mmCIF file of C-alpha atoms and ligand atoms in Angstrom:
data_model
loop_
_atom_site.group_PDB
_atom_site.id
_atom_site.type_symbol
_atom_site.label_atom_id
_atom_site.label_comp_id
_atom_site.label_asym_id
_atom_site.label_seq_id
_atom_site.Cartn_x
_atom_site.Cartn_y
_atom_site.Cartn_z
ATOM 1 C CA UNK A 1 54.554 4.090 -71.746
ATOM 2 C CA UNK A 2 55.801 1.811 -74.438
ATOM 3 C CA UNK A 3 54.367 3.685 -77.453
ATOM 4 C CA UNK A 4 55.140 2.980 -81.064
ATOM 5 C CA UNK A 5 54.542 5.608 -83.758
ATOM 6 C CA UNK A 6 52.168 4.818 -86.612
ATOM 7 C CA UNK A 7 51.261 8.194 -88.174
ATOM 8 C CA UNK A 8 53.121 11.456 -88.795
ATOM 9 C CA UNK A 9 50.904 14.457 -89.569
ATOM 10 C CA UNK A 10 53.861 16.812 -90.028
ATOM 11 C CA UNK A 11 54.449 20.192 -88.502
ATOM 12 C CA UNK A 12 51.300 21.587 -86.961
ATOM 13 C CA UNK A 13 50.290 24.812 -85.155
ATOM 14 C CA UNK A 14 48.088 25.210 -82.053
ATOM 15 C CA UNK A 15 44.817 24.028 -83.563
ATOM 16 C CA UNK A 16 42.531 26.569 -81.926
ATOM 17 C CA UNK A 17 44.836 29.575 -81.998
ATOM 18 C CA UNK A 18 43.365 31.865 -84.643
ATOM 19 C CA UNK A 19 45.781 34.616 -85.540
ATOM 20 C CA UNK A 20 45.637 38.356 -86.027
ATOM 21 C CA UNK A 21 47.798 39.650 -88.904
ATOM 22 C CA UNK A 22 50.532 40.694 -86.487
ATOM 23 C CA UNK A 23 50.763 37.144 -85.019
ATOM 24 C CA UNK A 24 51.190 35.352 -88.337
ATOM 25 C CA UNK A 25 54.989 35.574 -88.491
ATOM 26 C CA UNK A 26 55.566 34.249 -85.045
ATOM 27 C CA UNK A 27 53.702 30.985 -84.764
ATOM 28 C CA UNK A 28 54.550 28.002 -82.579
ATOM 29 C CA UNK A 29 54.788 24.743 -84.558
ATOM 30 C CA UNK A 30 55.470 21.207 -83.447
ATOM 31 C CA UNK A 31 55.558 17.743 -84.991
ATOM 32 C CA UNK A 32 52.226 15.939 -84.630
ATOM 33 C CA UNK A 33 52.811 12.200 -84.593
ATOM 34 C CA UNK A 34 50.638 9.509 -83.093
ATOM 35 C CA UNK A 35 51.537 6.236 -81.459
ATOM 36 C CA UNK A 36 50.057 3.076 -79.958
ATOM 37 C CA UNK A 37 50.846 2.109 -76.430
ATOM 38 C CA UNK A 38 51.375 -1.690 -76.431
ATOM 39 C CA UNK A 39 50.639 -2.055 -72.734
ATOM 40 C CA UNK A 40 47.330 -0.184 -72.329
ATOM 41 C CA UNK A 41 46.282 -0.090 -76.076
ATOM 42 C CA UNK A 42 46.051 3.698 -75.786
ATOM 43 C CA UNK A 43 46.334 5.702 -79.002
ATOM 44 C CA UNK A 44 48.229 8.825 -77.950
ATOM 45 C CA UNK A 45 50.318 11.613 -79.409
ATOM 46 C CA UNK A 46 54.039 10.964 -79.389
ATOM 47 C CA UNK A 47 54.695 14.390 -77.842
ATOM 48 C CA UNK A 48 52.268 16.546 -75.910
ATOM 49 C CA UNK A 49 51.983 20.312 -76.344
ATOM 50 C CA UNK A 50 52.135 22.131 -73.010
ATOM 51 C CA UNK A 51 48.492 22.636 -71.868
ATOM 52 C CA UNK A 52 49.066 26.311 -71.000
ATOM 53 C CA UNK A 53 49.909 27.013 -74.667
ATOM 54 C CA UNK A 54 46.477 25.776 -75.723
ATOM 55 C CA UNK A 55 44.187 26.460 -72.830
ATOM 56 C CA UNK A 56 44.429 30.042 -71.669
ATOM 57 C CA UNK A 57 42.289 33.224 -71.638
ATOM 58 C CA UNK A 58 42.487 33.495 -75.427
ATOM 59 C CA UNK A 59 40.845 30.113 -75.993
ATOM 60 C CA UNK A 60 38.447 30.473 -78.961
ATOM 61 C CA UNK A 61 36.329 27.313 -79.035
ATOM 62 C CA UNK A 62 32.749 27.844 -77.778
ATOM 63 C CA UNK A 63 30.778 24.671 -77.123
ATOM 64 C CA UNK A 64 27.450 26.452 -77.385
ATOM 65 C CA UNK A 65 27.948 27.595 -81.032
ATOM 66 C CA UNK A 66 25.843 24.750 -82.484
ATOM 67 C CA UNK A 67 22.250 23.820 -81.733
ATOM 68 C CA UNK A 68 23.330 20.157 -81.967
ATOM 69 C CA UNK A 69 25.631 20.535 -78.926
ATOM 70 C CA UNK A 70 23.188 22.728 -76.933
ATOM 71 C CA UNK A 71 20.496 20.074 -77.435
ATOM 72 C CA UNK A 72 22.976 17.280 -76.687
ATOM 73 C CA UNK A 73 23.997 18.704 -73.316
ATOM 74 C CA UNK A 74 20.375 19.339 -72.315
ATOM 75 C CA UNK A 75 19.499 15.716 -73.179
ATOM 76 C CA UNK A 76 22.656 14.432 -71.400
ATOM 77 C CA UNK A 77 21.769 16.407 -68.272
ATOM 78 C CA UNK A 78 18.285 14.953 -68.250
ATOM 79 C CA UNK A 79 19.637 11.410 -68.548
ATOM 80 C CA UNK A 80 22.149 11.993 -65.740
ATOM 81 C CA UNK A 81 19.564 13.515 -63.410
ATOM 82 C CA UNK A 82 17.572 10.259 -63.574
ATOM 83 C CA UNK A 83 20.548 8.473 -62.020
ATOM 84 C CA UNK A 84 21.124 10.934 -59.212
ATOM 85 C CA UNK A 85 19.366 11.810 -56.004
ATOM 86 C CA UNK A 86 17.618 15.177 -55.514
ATOM 87 C CA UNK A 87 20.055 18.099 -55.490
ATOM 88 C CA UNK A 88 23.222 16.176 -56.233
ATOM 89 C CA UNK A 89 26.642 17.768 -55.834
ATOM 90 C CA UNK A 90 28.108 18.071 -59.300
ATOM 91 C CA UNK A 91 31.476 19.052 -60.760
ATOM 92 C CA UNK A 92 32.150 19.645 -64.405
ATOM 93 C CA UNK A 93 35.772 19.478 -65.521
ATOM 94 C CA UNK A 94 36.341 21.648 -68.588
ATOM 95 C CA UNK A 95 33.127 23.696 -68.481
ATOM 96 C CA UNK A 96 34.013 25.940 -71.467
ATOM 97 C CA UNK A 97 31.216 28.539 -71.910
ATOM 98 C CA UNK A 98 28.757 26.711 -69.669
ATOM 99 C CA UNK A 99 26.856 24.807 -72.371
ATOM 100 C CA UNK A 100 26.403 21.829 -69.977
ATOM 101 C CA UNK A 101 26.443 23.720 -66.670
ATOM 102 C CA UNK A 102 23.475 25.873 -67.488
ATOM 103 C CA UNK A 103 21.216 22.847 -67.129
ATOM 104 C CA UNK A 104 22.237 22.447 -63.444
ATOM 105 C CA UNK A 105 21.487 24.207 -60.171
ATOM 106 C CA UNK A 106 24.352 26.717 -59.509
ATOM 107 C CA UNK A 107 24.071 26.171 -55.719
ATOM 108 C CA UNK A 108 25.267 22.579 -55.998
ATOM 109 C CA UNK A 109 27.265 22.652 -59.237
ATOM 110 C CA UNK A 110 30.949 23.542 -59.494
ATOM 111 C CA UNK A 111 33.273 23.836 -62.435
ATOM 112 C CA UNK A 112 36.905 23.628 -63.442
ATOM 113 C CA UNK A 113 38.029 25.622 -66.432
ATOM 114 C CA UNK A 114 41.672 26.698 -67.063
ATOM 115 C CA UNK A 115 40.684 29.167 -69.807
ATOM 116 C CA UNK A 116 40.279 32.476 -67.966
ATOM 117 C CA UNK A 117 37.846 33.992 -70.467
ATOM 118 C CA UNK A 118 35.359 31.107 -69.981
ATOM 119 C CA UNK A 119 35.979 30.754 -66.220
ATOM 120 C CA UNK A 120 34.927 34.415 -65.884
ATOM 121 C CA UNK A 121 31.795 33.785 -67.917
ATOM 122 C CA UNK A 122 30.618 30.822 -65.891
ATOM 123 C CA UNK A 123 31.531 32.504 -62.588
ATOM 124 C CA UNK A 124 29.274 35.363 -63.664
ATOM 125 C CA UNK A 125 26.531 32.856 -64.445
ATOM 126 C CA UNK A 126 26.699 31.878 -60.767
ATOM 127 C CA UNK A 127 28.716 28.646 -61.026
ATOM 128 C CA UNK A 128 31.816 28.665 -58.842
ATOM 129 C CA UNK A 129 34.543 27.982 -61.387
ATOM 130 C CA UNK A 130 38.106 27.077 -60.455
ATOM 131 C CA UNK A 131 40.386 28.534 -63.125
ATOM 132 C CA UNK A 132 43.052 25.826 -62.944
ATOM 133 C CA UNK A 133 44.150 22.596 -64.575
ATOM 134 C CA UNK A 134 42.692 19.429 -63.156
ATOM 135 C CA UNK A 135 44.992 17.457 -60.868
ATOM 136 C CA UNK A 136 45.181 15.895 -57.426
ATOM 137 C CA UNK A 137 46.038 19.183 -55.708
ATOM 138 C CA UNK A 138 42.975 20.877 -57.205
ATOM 139 C CA UNK A 139 40.783 17.915 -56.278
ATOM 140 C CA UNK A 140 41.963 18.373 -52.652
ATOM 141 C CA UNK A 141 41.153 22.079 -52.746
ATOM 142 C CA UNK A 142 37.652 21.465 -54.152
ATOM 143 C CA UNK A 143 37.052 18.613 -51.754
ATOM 144 C CA UNK A 144 37.680 21.047 -48.847
ATOM 145 C CA UNK A 145 35.035 23.431 -50.272
ATOM 146 C CA UNK A 146 32.384 20.986 -51.393
ATOM 147 C CA UNK A 147 32.876 17.578 -49.761
ATOM 148 C CA UNK A 148 32.632 14.410 -51.893
ATOM 149 C CA UNK A 149 30.758 14.728 -55.173
ATOM 150 C CA UNK A 150 27.864 12.723 -56.546
ATOM 151 C CA UNK A 151 28.724 13.370 -60.158
ATOM 152 C CA UNK A 152 31.963 14.322 -61.915
ATOM 153 C CA UNK A 153 31.236 15.100 -65.547
ATOM 154 C CA UNK A 154 33.595 15.994 -68.377
ATOM 155 C CA UNK A 155 32.886 16.367 -72.107
ATOM 156 C CA UNK A 156 35.683 16.559 -74.685
ATOM 157 C CA UNK A 157 38.126 17.261 -71.910
ATOM 158 C CA UNK A 158 39.620 14.077 -70.411
ATOM 159 C CA UNK A 159 41.225 13.367 -73.824
ATOM 160 C CA UNK A 160 42.953 16.760 -73.489
ATOM 161 C CA UNK A 161 44.922 15.592 -70.395
ATOM 162 C CA UNK A 162 48.379 14.201 -71.119
ATOM 163 C CA UNK A 163 48.654 12.464 -67.743
ATOM 164 C CA UNK A 164 45.573 10.232 -67.424
ATOM 165 C CA UNK A 165 46.831 8.575 -64.264
ATOM 166 C CA UNK A 166 46.956 11.934 -62.540
ATOM 167 C CA UNK A 167 43.499 12.865 -63.862
ATOM 168 C CA UNK A 168 41.798 9.632 -62.834
ATOM 169 C CA UNK A 169 43.407 9.469 -59.397
ATOM 170 C CA UNK A 170 42.145 13.019 -58.792
ATOM 171 C CA UNK A 171 38.600 11.959 -59.838
ATOM 172 C CA UNK A 172 38.769 8.884 -57.550
ATOM 173 C CA UNK A 173 39.867 11.222 -54.738
ATOM 174 C CA UNK A 174 36.872 13.558 -54.992
ATOM 175 C CA UNK A 175 34.067 11.126 -55.848
ATOM 176 C CA UNK A 176 31.522 10.025 -53.300
ATOM 177 C CA UNK A 177 31.807 6.252 -52.762
ATOM 178 C CA UNK A 178 28.541 5.792 -54.699
ATOM 179 C CA UNK A 179 29.285 8.673 -57.060
ATOM 180 C CA UNK A 180 29.302 8.658 -60.837
ATOM 181 C CA UNK A 181 32.145 9.675 -63.100
ATOM 182 C CA UNK A 182 30.759 10.263 -66.578
ATOM 183 C CA UNK A 183 32.814 11.538 -69.465
ATOM 184 C CA UNK A 184 32.464 11.811 -73.224
ATOM 185 C CA UNK A 185 35.187 12.011 -75.861
ATOM 186 C CA UNK A 186 35.611 11.151 -79.544
ATOM 187 C CA UNK A 187 35.715 7.389 -80.140
ATOM 188 C CA UNK A 188 38.718 5.643 -81.613
ATOM 189 C CA UNK A 189 36.428 3.067 -83.258
ATOM 190 C CA UNK A 190 34.641 5.857 -85.155
ATOM 191 C CA UNK A 191 37.921 7.513 -86.108
ATOM 192 C CA UNK A 192 39.275 4.312 -87.567
ATOM 193 C CA UNK A 193 35.979 3.362 -89.267
ATOM 194 C CA UNK A 194 35.329 6.692 -90.958
ATOM 195 C CA UNK A 195 38.955 7.701 -91.471
ATOM 196 C CA UNK A 196 38.453 10.923 -89.496
ATOM 197 C CA UNK A 197 42.158 11.469 -88.850
ATOM 198 C CA UNK A 198 41.385 15.127 -88.123
ATOM 199 C CA UNK A 199 40.345 14.031 -84.637
ATOM 200 C CA UNK A 200 44.077 14.090 -84.060
ATOM 201 C CA UNK A 201 45.454 17.492 -82.993
ATOM 202 C CA UNK A 202 47.323 19.090 -80.114
ATOM 203 C CA UNK A 203 44.328 19.207 -77.746
ATOM 204 C CA UNK A 204 43.458 15.580 -78.368
ATOM 205 C CA UNK A 205 46.438 14.116 -76.521
ATOM 206 C CA UNK A 206 44.664 10.734 -76.953
ATOM 207 C CA UNK A 207 41.796 9.245 -78.936
ATOM 208 C CA UNK A 208 40.124 6.713 -76.661
ATOM 209 C CA UNK A 209 39.006 3.156 -77.111
ATOM 210 C CA UNK A 210 36.927 1.625 -74.312
ATOM 211 C CA UNK A 211 39.596 -1.069 -74.093
ATOM 212 C CA UNK A 212 42.359 1.433 -73.267
ATOM 213 C CA UNK A 213 40.167 3.385 -70.867
ATOM 214 C CA UNK A 214 39.271 0.274 -68.924
ATOM 215 C CA UNK A 215 42.958 -0.619 -68.590
ATOM 216 C CA UNK A 216 43.856 2.841 -67.274
ATOM 217 C CA UNK A 217 40.779 3.473 -65.078
ATOM 218 C CA UNK A 218 41.283 0.124 -63.326
ATOM 219 C CA UNK A 219 44.625 1.346 -62.021
ATOM 220 C CA UNK A 220 42.640 3.851 -59.934
ATOM 221 C CA UNK A 221 39.877 1.575 -58.669
ATOM 222 C CA UNK A 222 37.452 2.996 -61.204
ATOM 223 C CA UNK A 223 35.484 0.575 -63.347
ATOM 224 C CA UNK A 224 33.481 1.238 -66.452
ATOM 225 C CA UNK A 225 29.852 0.240 -65.805
ATOM 226 C CA UNK A 226 28.225 1.506 -68.996
ATOM 227 C CA UNK A 227 29.142 2.849 -72.429
ATOM 228 C CA UNK A 228 26.822 4.943 -74.619
ATOM 229 C CA UNK A 229 27.791 5.295 -78.296
ATOM 230 C CA UNK A 230 26.944 8.844 -79.353
ATOM 231 C CA UNK A 231 26.712 10.541 -82.759
ATOM 232 C CA UNK A 232 28.207 13.844 -81.602
ATOM 233 C CA UNK A 233 31.634 14.998 -82.805
ATOM 234 C CA UNK A 234 31.713 12.371 -85.496
ATOM 235 C CA UNK A 235 31.161 9.492 -83.089
ATOM 236 C CA UNK A 236 31.912 9.641 -79.358
ATOM 237 C CA UNK A 237 31.648 7.359 -76.339
ATOM 238 C CA UNK A 238 30.040 8.354 -73.079
ATOM 239 C CA UNK A 239 31.792 6.362 -70.366
ATOM 240 C CA UNK A 240 30.136 5.771 -66.994
ATOM 241 C CA UNK A 241 32.546 4.774 -64.263
ATOM 242 C CA UNK A 242 32.201 4.163 -60.520
ATOM 243 C CA UNK A 243 34.366 3.233 -57.536
ATOM 244 C CA UNK A 244 31.812 0.860 -56.212
ATOM 245 C CA UNK A 245 30.945 -1.588 -58.920
ATOM 246 C CA UNK A 246 27.785 -3.624 -58.552
ATOM 247 C CA UNK A 247 26.154 -3.773 -61.930
ATOM 248 C CA UNK A 248 28.040 -3.807 -65.212
ATOM 249 C CA UNK A 249 25.871 -3.109 -68.272
ATOM 250 C CA UNK A 250 26.243 -5.340 -71.341
ATOM 251 C CA UNK A 251 27.331 -2.261 -73.315
ATOM 252 C CA UNK A 252 30.808 -2.484 -71.708
ATOM 253 C CA UNK A 253 31.601 -5.987 -72.996
ATOM 254 C CA UNK A 254 29.811 -5.319 -76.270
ATOM 255 C CA UNK A 255 32.063 -2.280 -76.905
ATOM 256 C CA UNK A 256 35.263 -4.165 -76.006
ATOM 257 C CA UNK A 257 34.255 -7.131 -78.179
ATOM 258 C CA UNK A 258 33.452 -4.817 -81.119
ATOM 259 C CA UNK A 259 36.797 -3.097 -80.657
ATOM 260 C CA UNK A 260 38.530 -6.514 -80.804
ATOM 261 C CA UNK A 261 36.731 -7.344 -84.035
ATOM 262 C CA UNK A 262 37.983 -4.140 -85.667
ATOM 263 C CA UNK A 263 41.454 -4.678 -84.195
ATOM 264 C CA UNK A 264 41.832 -1.706 -81.845
ATOM 265 C CA UNK A 265 44.079 -3.838 -79.632
ATOM 266 C CA UNK A 266 46.601 -4.366 -82.497
ATOM 267 C CA UNK A 267 49.313 -2.011 -83.790
ATOM 268 C CA UNK A 268 48.854 -3.289 -87.392
ATOM 269 C CA UNK A 269 45.302 -1.818 -87.490
ATOM 270 C CA UNK A 270 46.805 1.634 -87.067
ATOM 271 C CA UNK A 271 49.441 1.102 -89.722
ATOM 272 C CA UNK A 272 46.592 0.321 -92.170
ATOM 273 C CA UNK A 273 44.760 3.390 -90.912
ATOM 274 C CA UNK A 274 47.831 5.543 -91.611
ATOM 275 C CA UNK A 275 47.863 4.283 -95.217
ATOM 276 C CA UNK A 276 44.218 5.337 -95.639
ATOM 277 C CA UNK A 277 45.047 8.739 -94.184
ATOM 278 C CA UNK A 278 47.770 9.180 -96.779
ATOM 279 C CA UNK A 279 45.353 8.259 -99.605
ATOM 280 C CA UNK A 280 42.739 10.663 -98.236
ATOM 281 C CA UNK A 281 45.286 13.489 -98.489
ATOM 282 C CA UNK A 282 46.051 12.675 -102.139
ATOM 283 C CA UNK A 283 42.363 12.572 -103.084
ATOM 284 C CA UNK A 284 41.513 15.817 -101.352
ATOM 285 C CA UNK A 285 44.387 17.618 -103.013
ATOM 286 C CA UNK A 286 43.345 16.229 -106.402
ATOM 287 C CA UNK A 287 39.767 17.483 -105.980
ATOM 288 C CA UNK A 288 40.800 20.957 -104.782
ATOM 289 C CA UNK A 289 43.397 21.348 -107.526
ATOM 290 C CA UNK A 290 40.792 20.370 -110.138
ATOM 291 C CA UNK A 291 38.406 23.015 -108.776
ATOM 292 C CA UNK A 292 41.205 25.546 -109.113
ATOM 293 C CA UNK A 293 41.928 24.445 -112.702
ATOM 294 C CA UNK A 294 38.297 25.093 -113.599
ATOM 295 C CA UNK A 295 38.332 28.490 -111.807
ATOM 296 C CA UNK A 296 35.805 27.486 -109.208
ATOM 297 C CA UNK A 297 35.443 29.371 -105.940
ATOM 298 C CA UNK A 298 36.160 27.047 -103.030
ATOM 299 C CA UNK A 299 35.780 28.071 -99.396
ATOM 300 C CA UNK A 300 35.645 26.119 -96.117
ATOM 301 C CA UNK A 301 32.640 25.965 -93.770
ATOM 302 C CA UNK A 302 33.588 25.991 -90.056
ATOM 303 C CA UNK A 303 37.041 26.983 -88.772
ATOM 304 C CA UNK A 304 37.515 23.843 -86.741
ATOM 305 C CA UNK A 305 40.539 22.334 -84.983
ATOM 306 C CA UNK A 306 39.900 19.350 -87.196
ATOM 307 C CA UNK A 307 40.395 21.456 -90.329
ATOM 308 C CA UNK A 308 43.677 22.780 -88.831
ATOM 309 C CA UNK A 309 44.966 19.221 -88.950
ATOM 310 C CA UNK A 310 43.685 18.609 -92.493
ATOM 311 C CA UNK A 311 44.921 21.863 -94.008
ATOM 312 C CA UNK A 312 48.402 21.668 -92.391
ATOM 313 C CA UNK A 313 48.883 17.960 -93.109
ATOM 314 C CA UNK A 314 47.747 18.342 -96.749
ATOM 315 C CA UNK A 315 49.358 21.752 -97.293
ATOM 316 C CA UNK A 316 46.111 23.508 -98.180
ATOM 317 C CA UNK A 317 46.365 27.288 -97.983
ATOM 318 C CA UNK A 318 44.564 30.348 -99.435
ATOM 319 C CA UNK A 319 45.646 29.233 -102.967
ATOM 320 C CA UNK A 320 43.160 26.327 -102.738
ATOM 321 C CA UNK A 321 40.644 27.591 -100.169
ATOM 322 C CA UNK A 322 39.876 31.323 -100.529
ATOM 323 C CA UNK A 323 38.530 31.805 -97.011
ATOM 324 C CA UNK A 324 36.741 30.009 -94.161
ATOM 325 C CA UNK A 325 33.341 31.046 -92.725
ATOM 326 C CA UNK A 326 32.608 30.567 -89.034
ATOM 327 C CA UNK A 327 29.882 31.776 -86.643
ATOM 328 C CA UNK A 328 32.277 32.210 -83.698
ATOM 329 C CA UNK A 329 32.961 35.933 -83.150
ATOM 330 C CA UNK A 330 36.412 35.118 -81.595
ATOM 331 C CA UNK A 331 37.524 33.424 -84.884
ATOM 332 C CA UNK A 332 36.215 35.989 -87.380
ATOM 333 C CA UNK A 333 38.582 38.457 -89.088
ATOM 334 C CA UNK A 334 41.543 36.306 -88.051
ATOM 335 C CA UNK A 335 43.665 33.754 -89.922
ATOM 336 C CA UNK A 336 43.603 29.989 -89.601
ATOM 337 C CA UNK A 337 46.461 28.401 -87.666
ATOM 338 C CA UNK A 338 49.445 27.377 -89.774
ATOM 339 C CA UNK A 339 48.044 27.877 -93.271
ATOM 340 C CA UNK A 340 46.761 31.407 -92.624
ATOM 341 C CA UNK A 341 43.493 31.238 -94.506
ATOM 342 C CA UNK A 342 41.298 34.283 -93.734
ATOM 343 C CA UNK A 343 38.196 33.651 -91.617
ATOM 344 C CA UNK A 344 34.984 35.680 -92.084
ATOM 345 C CA UNK A 345 31.418 35.457 -90.793
ATOM 346 C CA UNK A 346 28.927 33.382 -92.784
ATOM 347 C CA UNK A 347 26.975 36.606 -93.470
ATOM 348 C CA UNK A 348 30.026 38.040 -95.187
ATOM 349 C CA UNK A 349 31.303 34.956 -96.990
ATOM 350 C CA UNK A 350 28.626 32.331 -97.572
ATOM 351 C CA UNK A 351 26.821 33.626 -100.657
ATOM 352 C CA UNK A 352 25.921 32.750 -104.236
ATOM 353 C CA UNK A 353 29.491 33.306 -105.429
ATOM 354 C CA UNK A 354 30.637 30.141 -103.672
ATOM 355 C CA UNK A 355 30.873 27.022 -105.913
ATOM 356 C CA UNK A 356 32.197 24.570 -103.342
ATOM 357 C CA UNK A 357 32.438 24.544 -99.555
ATOM 358 C CA UNK A 358 34.762 22.099 -97.805
ATOM 359 C CA UNK A 359 33.028 20.929 -94.611
ATOM 360 C CA UNK A 360 35.507 21.722 -91.884
ATOM 361 C CA UNK A 361 32.645 21.080 -89.473
ATOM 362 C CA UNK A 362 31.613 17.757 -91.134
ATOM 363 C CA UNK A 363 30.432 16.521 -87.739
ATOM 364 C CA UNK A 364 27.577 19.066 -87.982
ATOM 365 C CA UNK A 365 26.726 18.152 -91.608
ATOM 366 C CA UNK A 366 23.049 17.520 -90.784
ATOM 367 C CA UNK A 367 22.593 20.842 -89.001
ATOM 368 C CA UNK A 368 24.494 22.705 -91.731
ATOM 369 C CA UNK A 369 22.602 21.097 -94.640
ATOM 370 C CA UNK A 370 19.332 21.978 -92.905
ATOM 371 C CA UNK A 371 20.428 25.542 -92.430
ATOM 372 C CA UNK A 372 21.873 26.013 -95.909
ATOM 373 C CA UNK A 373 19.120 24.505 -98.043
ATOM 374 C CA UNK A 374 19.439 27.411 -100.494
ATOM 375 C CA UNK A 375 23.115 26.854 -101.116
ATOM 376 C CA UNK A 376 23.496 26.520 -104.914
ATOM 377 C CA UNK A 377 26.966 24.938 -104.860
ATOM 378 C CA UNK A 378 28.159 21.654 -103.430
ATOM 379 C CA UNK A 379 29.852 20.664 -100.209
ATOM 380 C CA UNK A 380 33.114 18.752 -100.216
ATOM 381 C CA UNK A 381 33.949 16.323 -97.429
ATOM 382 C CA UNK A 382 36.818 13.989 -96.686
ATOM 383 C CA UNK A 383 34.851 11.777 -94.261
ATOM 384 C CA UNK A 384 34.499 8.855 -94.634
ATOM 385 C CA UNK A 385 35.912 9.301 -98.184
ATOM 386 C CA UNK A 386 36.772 12.371 -100.191
ATOM 387 C CA UNK A 387 33.739 13.377 -102.264
ATOM 388 C CA UNK A 388 31.228 16.067 -103.237
ATOM 389 C CA UNK A 389 27.910 15.964 -101.356
HETATM 390 P P1 TYD B 1 33.656 21.710 -83.936
HETATM 391 O O1 TYD B 1 33.361 20.798 -85.074
HETATM 392 O O2 TYD B 1 33.085 21.367 -82.639
HETATM 393 O O3 TYD B 1 35.210 22.000 -83.892
HETATM 394 P P2 TYD B 1 36.508 21.334 -83.367
HETATM 395 O O4 TYD B 1 37.068 20.541 -84.536
HETATM 396 O O5 TYD B 1 37.311 22.549 -83.056
HETATM 397 O O6 TYD B 1 36.151 20.513 -82.196
HETATM 398 O O7 TYD B 1 33.252 23.217 -84.257
HETATM 399 C C1 TYD B 1 32.453 23.615 -85.245
HETATM 400 C C2 TYD B 1 32.877 25.000 -85.714
HETATM 401 O O8 TYD B 1 32.075 25.335 -86.804
HETATM 402 C C3 TYD B 1 32.687 26.107 -84.687
HETATM 403 O O9 TYD B 1 33.771 27.065 -84.784
HETATM 404 C C4 TYD B 1 31.405 26.780 -85.078
HETATM 405 C C5 TYD B 1 31.359 26.528 -86.567
HETATM 406 N N1 TYD B 1 30.019 26.388 -87.133
HETATM 407 C C6 TYD B 1 29.633 27.260 -88.119
HETATM 408 O O10 TYD B 1 30.367 28.173 -88.526
HETATM 409 N N2 TYD B 1 28.357 27.124 -88.638
HETATM 410 C C7 TYD B 1 27.528 26.126 -88.214
HETATM 411 O O11 TYD B 1 26.390 26.028 -88.739
HETATM 412 C C8 TYD B 1 27.961 25.204 -87.197
HETATM 413 C C9 TYD B 1 27.067 24.085 -86.760
HETATM 414 C C10 TYD B 1 29.233 25.359 -86.683
#
């Protein structure tokens, strides 16, 4: 890959590794920089963190923690079923806690999940789950057990895979000749448009444009036949790809044309983006320091991987954000990666004493505002611009 760096987000920890007090002094850090590959137009991290450091039996992120995502995967499943025959053979890569799987028949649905805690959970739910990383060898093993598959699905997982050529050739290997490969990941167009630089962290080895995906999928005889623009995770694309291309939906060309208009095929676009990221950091620090000057209580809402990037890039610690609230039991009573801000449950920490809450989970702003109508303070966000809401 011929990649050229455009943004340096400094030293960063494992974004989803929430720490006990005894782990604080011994944290793995790496330099998070992002580059543009001139050949494929892929936006990709300059160095990749070893997957086993991120995805293991201590993995803390639970997809089913928000109603938005539970509803989203039910709706996605219903859409997919309309395109499949009765009782299709399905594989989900990166099944997490089964938030997508549970909408499918366990007799014909298989899963891949390298995080042992979640693989155990979905195995107990009746879905045969291979606790391994996705590659050609695993695709061979599954193929022996299941035969060719009608649907390979992955959500917020393909962008985790450093070696996309290996991932896509393994998909091409296991897919039925008329099968569907459908995957969703955060969209580069959205990231650039709303300045959501916190989509960049260790797990997100890449942030995808349709343009780059088409270039890479084509190397493996896979073609994009449809693109759905989704609201989830701050703007995502659902990519539909097949081996046997007959009909290409207008959404494919429309997406690629739109990406050209906003310059996702040009390095200079990302240099401008990096300038906006720098300005966002300055504004956020200014707001938080002002709150401090006026003795206001500021917390953060949602201990997200995204907020790991923001806090470590901007140097925001417990001096500016007193604590973070999060509904995930695995994150509570721990410390945030890198900046070591304490995490508590919303019951414990989201009360009338809070003046301002930074929206670490800004992608769920609608759900959160609905839920927290009685909140007397104000939320702070940095997306698309730093402001109180
Ligand atoms: P998400 O934005 O998906 O995180 P990431 O950046 O890691 O992909 O995760 C949202 C986090 O916010 C998750 O830990 C659950 C938490 N959360 C709350 O604490 N309260 C809420 O109301 C919602 C919707 C999420």
